[in-house]
XYZ file of N, CA, C and O in Angstrom:
384
model
N 0.842 -1.173 0.000
C 0.000 0.000 0.000
C 0.890 1.240 0.000
O 1.858 1.321 0.740
N 0.529 2.204 -0.833
C 1.315 3.432 -0.935
C 0.908 4.408 0.167
O -0.269 4.630 0.412
N 1.905 4.997 0.811
C 1.650 5.933 1.901
C 1.467 7.340 1.329
O 2.236 7.775 0.485
N 0.419 8.044 1.790
C 0.189 9.426 1.374
C 0.982 10.349 2.269
O 0.987 10.203 3.484
N 1.651 11.296 1.666
C 2.397 12.282 2.425
C 1.500 13.475 2.703
O 0.871 14.009 1.803
N 1.430 13.861 3.950
C 0.609 14.994 4.367
C 1.540 16.022 4.998
O 2.329 15.684 5.873
N 1.478 17.268 4.520
C 2.384 18.274 5.084
C 2.122 18.482 6.570
O 0.994 18.422 7.038
N 3.196 18.706 7.312
C 3.095 18.976 8.742
C 2.439 20.331 8.950
O 1.655 20.522 9.854
N 2.773 21.267 8.078
C 2.230 22.601 8.192
C 1.971 23.141 6.795
O 2.766 22.944 5.891
N 0.870 23.821 6.645
C 0.559 24.483 5.381
C 0.675 25.985 5.593
O 0.349 26.494 6.665
N 1.162 26.663 4.591
C 1.284 28.107 4.679
C 0.009 28.757 4.182
O -0.618 28.289 3.241
N -0.335 29.850 4.825
C -1.548 30.570 4.418
C -1.346 31.182 3.044
O -0.219 31.517 2.659
N -2.430 31.350 2.298
C -2.317 32.047 1.016
C -1.728 33.446 1.193
O -0.967 33.917 0.345
N -2.039 34.078 2.317
C -1.499 35.403 2.589
C 0.012 35.406 2.711
O 0.678 36.336 2.265
N 0.552 34.365 3.317
C 2.011 34.284 3.460
C 2.668 34.124 2.095
O 3.691 34.753 1.806
N 2.074 33.306 1.256
C 2.597 33.108 -0.101
C 2.520 34.422 -0.872
O 3.464 34.822 -1.554
N 1.400 35.100 -0.739
C 1.195 36.377 -1.417
C 2.214 37.410 -0.938
O 2.818 38.132 -1.735
N 2.420 37.468 0.366
C 3.381 38.410 0.935
C 4.796 38.126 0.428
O 5.542 39.045 0.075
N 5.180 36.865 0.378
C 6.505 36.486 -0.120
C 6.661 36.868 -1.595
O 7.742 37.294 -2.017
N 5.602 36.711 -2.356
C 5.633 37.066 -3.774
C 5.839 38.579 -3.946
O 6.627 39.018 -4.784
N 5.160 39.364 -3.141
C 5.309 40.825 -3.184
C 6.738 41.214 -2.799
O 7.356 42.065 -3.446
N 7.257 40.593 -1.742
C 8.622 40.882 -1.297
C 9.644 40.509 -2.369
O 10.601 41.255 -2.606
N 9.442 39.375 -3.021
C 10.368 38.927 -4.062
C 10.398 39.911 -5.235
O 11.451 40.120 -5.850
N 9.262 40.527 -5.504
C 9.184 41.499 -6.599
C 9.582 42.903 -6.154
O 9.651 43.802 -6.970
N 9.790 43.060 -4.842
C 10.121 44.369 -4.259
C 9.052 45.416 -4.571
O 9.355 46.584 -4.816
N 7.801 44.969 -4.522
C 6.685 45.878 -4.775
C 6.327 46.620 -3.493
O 6.432 46.080 -2.393
N 5.873 47.854 -3.668
C 5.394 48.666 -2.565
C 3.888 48.848 -2.712
O 3.302 48.444 -3.727
N 3.293 49.483 -1.724
C 1.867 49.774 -1.815
C 1.571 50.635 -3.050
O 0.561 50.454 -3.712
N 2.483 51.541 -3.358
C 2.302 52.400 -4.538
C 2.248 51.569 -5.821
O 1.440 51.864 -6.719
N 3.074 50.537 -5.897
C 3.032 49.653 -7.068
C 1.680 48.970 -7.178
O 1.114 48.859 -8.275
N 1.169 48.530 -6.033
C -0.115 47.833 -6.029
C -1.262 48.770 -6.403
O -2.154 48.393 -7.153
N -1.222 49.991 -5.892
C -2.259 50.975 -6.215
C -2.238 51.272 -7.711
O -3.291 51.435 -8.334
N -1.054 51.340 -8.290
C -0.940 51.608 -9.721
C -1.573 50.502 -10.555
O -2.103 50.754 -11.640
N -1.543 49.288 -10.040
C -2.138 48.150 -10.744
C -3.650 48.154 -10.565
O -4.404 47.977 -11.518
N -4.095 48.335 -9.325
C -5.528 48.336 -8.994
C -5.676 49.048 -7.658
O -5.058 48.649 -6.673
N -6.492 50.079 -7.612
C -6.600 50.901 -6.394
C -7.072 50.114 -5.176
O -6.759 50.477 -4.047
N -7.790 49.020 -5.379
C -8.284 48.204 -4.268
C -7.298 47.117 -3.824
O -7.484 46.495 -2.786
N -6.266 46.893 -4.626
C -5.353 45.779 -4.367
C -4.650 45.847 -3.009
O -4.582 44.823 -2.319
N -4.127 46.997 -2.570
C -3.449 47.001 -1.257
C -4.359 46.570 -0.107
O -3.943 45.794 0.759
N -5.599 47.039 -0.115
C -6.533 46.664 0.949
C -6.873 45.176 0.882
O -6.908 44.487 1.907
N -7.088 44.676 -0.310
C -7.406 43.255 -0.494
C -6.238 42.395 -0.017
O -6.418 41.445 0.752
N -5.043 42.730 -0.453
C -3.864 41.944 -0.093
C -3.606 42.007 1.402
O -3.295 41.003 2.031
N -3.761 43.183 1.987
C -3.588 43.323 3.432
C -4.546 42.398 4.178
O -4.147 41.714 5.135
N -5.788 42.356 3.758
C -6.787 41.494 4.411
C -6.435 40.016 4.249
O -6.616 39.225 5.181
N -5.916 39.641 3.094
C -5.530 38.244 2.867
C -4.311 37.887 3.719
O -4.281 36.837 4.359
N -3.324 38.766 3.745
C -2.108 38.524 4.532
C -2.449 38.386 6.015
O -1.881 37.553 6.717
N -3.408 39.182 6.490
C -3.827 39.126 7.896
C -4.880 38.041 8.141
O -5.411 37.927 9.243
N -5.174 37.245 7.128
C -6.147 36.139 7.185
C -7.545 36.621 7.588
O -8.281 35.928 8.278
N -7.894 37.826 7.153
C -9.247 38.354 7.356
C -10.093 38.164 6.109
O -11.285 38.416 6.123
N -9.473 37.721 5.019
C -10.166 37.581 3.738
C -9.681 36.326 3.038
O -8.481 36.096 2.951
N -10.603 35.534 2.549
C -10.252 34.387 1.715
C -10.060 34.872 0.286
O -10.560 35.925 -0.089
N -9.360 34.087 -0.498
C -9.206 34.408 -1.917
C -10.412 33.839 -2.654
O -10.539 32.634 -2.826
N -11.284 34.724 -3.044
C -12.469 34.355 -3.816
C -12.090 34.322 -5.298
O -11.023 34.828 -5.680
N -12.943 33.769 -6.151
C -12.640 33.792 -7.590
C -12.417 35.214 -8.128
O -11.519 35.433 -8.940
N -13.197 36.172 -7.642
C -13.037 37.557 -8.101
C -11.684 38.121 -7.670
O -11.003 38.793 -8.442
N -11.307 37.850 -6.433
C -10.017 38.316 -5.931
C -8.884 37.577 -6.637
O -7.865 38.181 -6.983
N -9.050 36.292 -6.873
C -8.035 35.513 -7.586
C -7.777 36.117 -8.966
O -6.627 36.179 -9.417
N -8.823 36.586 -9.603
C -8.686 37.208 -10.920
C -7.855 38.487 -10.828
O -6.948 38.708 -11.638
N -8.119 39.316 -9.832
C -7.345 40.553 -9.644
C -5.876 40.247 -9.363
O -4.979 40.875 -9.923
N -5.634 39.279 -8.478
C -4.258 38.934 -8.121
C -3.537 38.345 -9.335
O -2.388 38.701 -9.609
N -4.207 37.471 -10.050
C -3.595 36.847 -11.231
C -3.225 37.888 -12.276
O -2.139 37.828 -12.868
N -4.099 38.841 -12.493
C -3.793 39.907 -13.459
C -2.610 40.743 -12.988
O -1.749 41.100 -13.782
N -2.560 41.039 -11.706
C -1.469 41.852 -11.159
C -0.129 41.133 -11.242
O 0.892 41.738 -11.564
N -0.119 39.823 -10.970
C 1.124 39.071 -10.896
C 1.476 38.327 -12.176
O 2.540 37.728 -12.271
N 0.564 38.333 -13.131
C 0.830 37.606 -14.370
C 0.805 36.104 -14.172
O 1.574 35.365 -14.786
N -0.070 35.663 -13.273
C -0.204 34.234 -12.991
C -1.612 33.794 -13.373
O -2.414 34.590 -13.847
N -1.916 32.536 -13.124
C -3.251 32.045 -13.463
C -4.220 32.253 -12.296
O -3.818 32.220 -11.131
N -5.462 32.468 -12.633
C -6.519 32.574 -11.633
C -6.595 31.259 -10.859
O -6.691 31.252 -9.629
N -6.502 30.164 -11.581
C -6.627 28.839 -10.972
C -5.574 28.587 -9.908
O -5.846 27.956 -8.889
N -4.365 29.100 -10.101
C -3.312 28.861 -9.101
C -3.674 29.486 -7.756
O -3.426 28.889 -6.704
N -4.283 30.663 -7.763
C -4.670 31.325 -6.504
C -5.883 30.647 -5.884
O -5.961 30.505 -4.660
N -6.814 30.205 -6.719
C -7.978 29.474 -6.203
C -7.516 28.155 -5.584
O -7.959 27.780 -4.490
N -6.613 27.466 -6.252
C -6.085 26.200 -5.718
C -5.347 26.416 -4.406
O -5.496 25.618 -3.464
N -4.562 27.470 -4.328
C -3.835 27.775 -3.099
C -4.798 27.959 -1.933
O -4.609 27.395 -0.849
N -5.847 28.734 -2.153
C -6.864 28.961 -1.118
C -7.578 27.667 -0.757
O -7.708 27.326 0.430
N -8.036 26.939 -1.764
C -8.782 25.694 -1.506
C -7.934 24.657 -0.791
O -8.413 23.992 0.140
N -6.684 24.521 -1.197
C -5.795 23.549 -0.547
C -5.544 23.918 0.909
O -5.515 23.040 1.783
N -5.388 25.206 1.197
C -5.169 25.629 2.574
C -6.412 25.378 3.422
O -6.320 24.863 4.538
N -7.581 25.720 2.908
C -8.823 25.502 3.663
C -9.085 24.018 3.876
O -9.571 23.609 4.937
N -8.757 23.190 2.898
C -8.890 21.741 3.049
C -7.936 21.232 4.131
O -8.312 20.399 4.959
N -6.723 21.745 4.155
C -5.752 21.382 5.189
C -6.316 21.704 6.578
O -6.252 20.887 7.501
N -6.875 22.914 6.725
C -7.449 23.309 8.020
C -8.614 22.400 8.417
O -8.740 22.026 9.582
N -9.446 22.058 7.461
C -10.587 21.179 7.745
C -10.108 19.804 8.199
O -10.645 19.232 9.155
N -9.092 19.268 7.524
C -8.557 17.957 7.902
C -7.960 17.993 9.307
O -8.142 17.065 10.085
N -7.249 19.081 9.624
C -6.673 19.207 10.963
C -7.779 19.290 12.019
O -7.641 18.723 13.100
N -8.869 19.970 11.713
C -9.985 20.078 12.656
C -10.614 18.719 12.896
O -10.925 18.362 14.040
N -10.795 17.944 11.842
C -11.366 16.605 11.978
C -10.437 15.717 12.787
O -10.877 14.973 13.663
N -9.144 15.811 12.516
C -8.172 15.016 13.273
C -8.216 15.351 14.762
O -8.128 14.458 15.608
N -8.369 16.631 15.098
C -8.378 17.010 16.510
C -9.658 16.541 17.198
O -9.637 16.233 18.382
N -10.756 16.469 16.465
C -11.997 15.944 17.032
C -11.904 14.436 17.221
O -12.301 13.911 18.256
N -11.332 13.747 16.234
C -11.216 12.296 16.302
C -10.123 11.823 17.244
O -10.134 10.696 17.708
N -9.157 12.694 17.520
C -8.042 12.330 18.381
C -7.694 13.513 19.285
O -6.646 14.128 19.135
N -8.561 13.832 20.239
C -8.352 15.020 21.069
C -7.070 14.992 21.916
O -6.541 16.023 22.264
N -6.549 13.834 22.227
C -5.353 13.761 23.054
C -4.081 14.003 22.244
O -3.019 14.223 22.808
N -4.218 13.974 20.894
C -3.054 14.221 20.034
C -2.096 13.069 19.926
O -0.993 13.190 19.444
N -2.499 11.895 20.406
C -1.626 10.703 20.373
C -1.889 9.921 19.115
O -2.925 9.756 18.649
């Protein structure tokens, strides 16, 4: 039987987004130039106050030159990770 590998920790979409901005050396002014709402949206995602919706994924993808699907997948995979961890903690409250 093949063993499935499950990450010990998943990074939030906001952390990935923040790292991408840092790698590009973008400032808030750069983001405003792309889309006036982008700094507020990104701030909310980085602070985990906002999920990446399809509409937001489209804005981010256009700004970064990436695919909409990659941002949707990042969000969905992270939320699935959180759900699995919640189920595990209910099924095994002692953590053993």
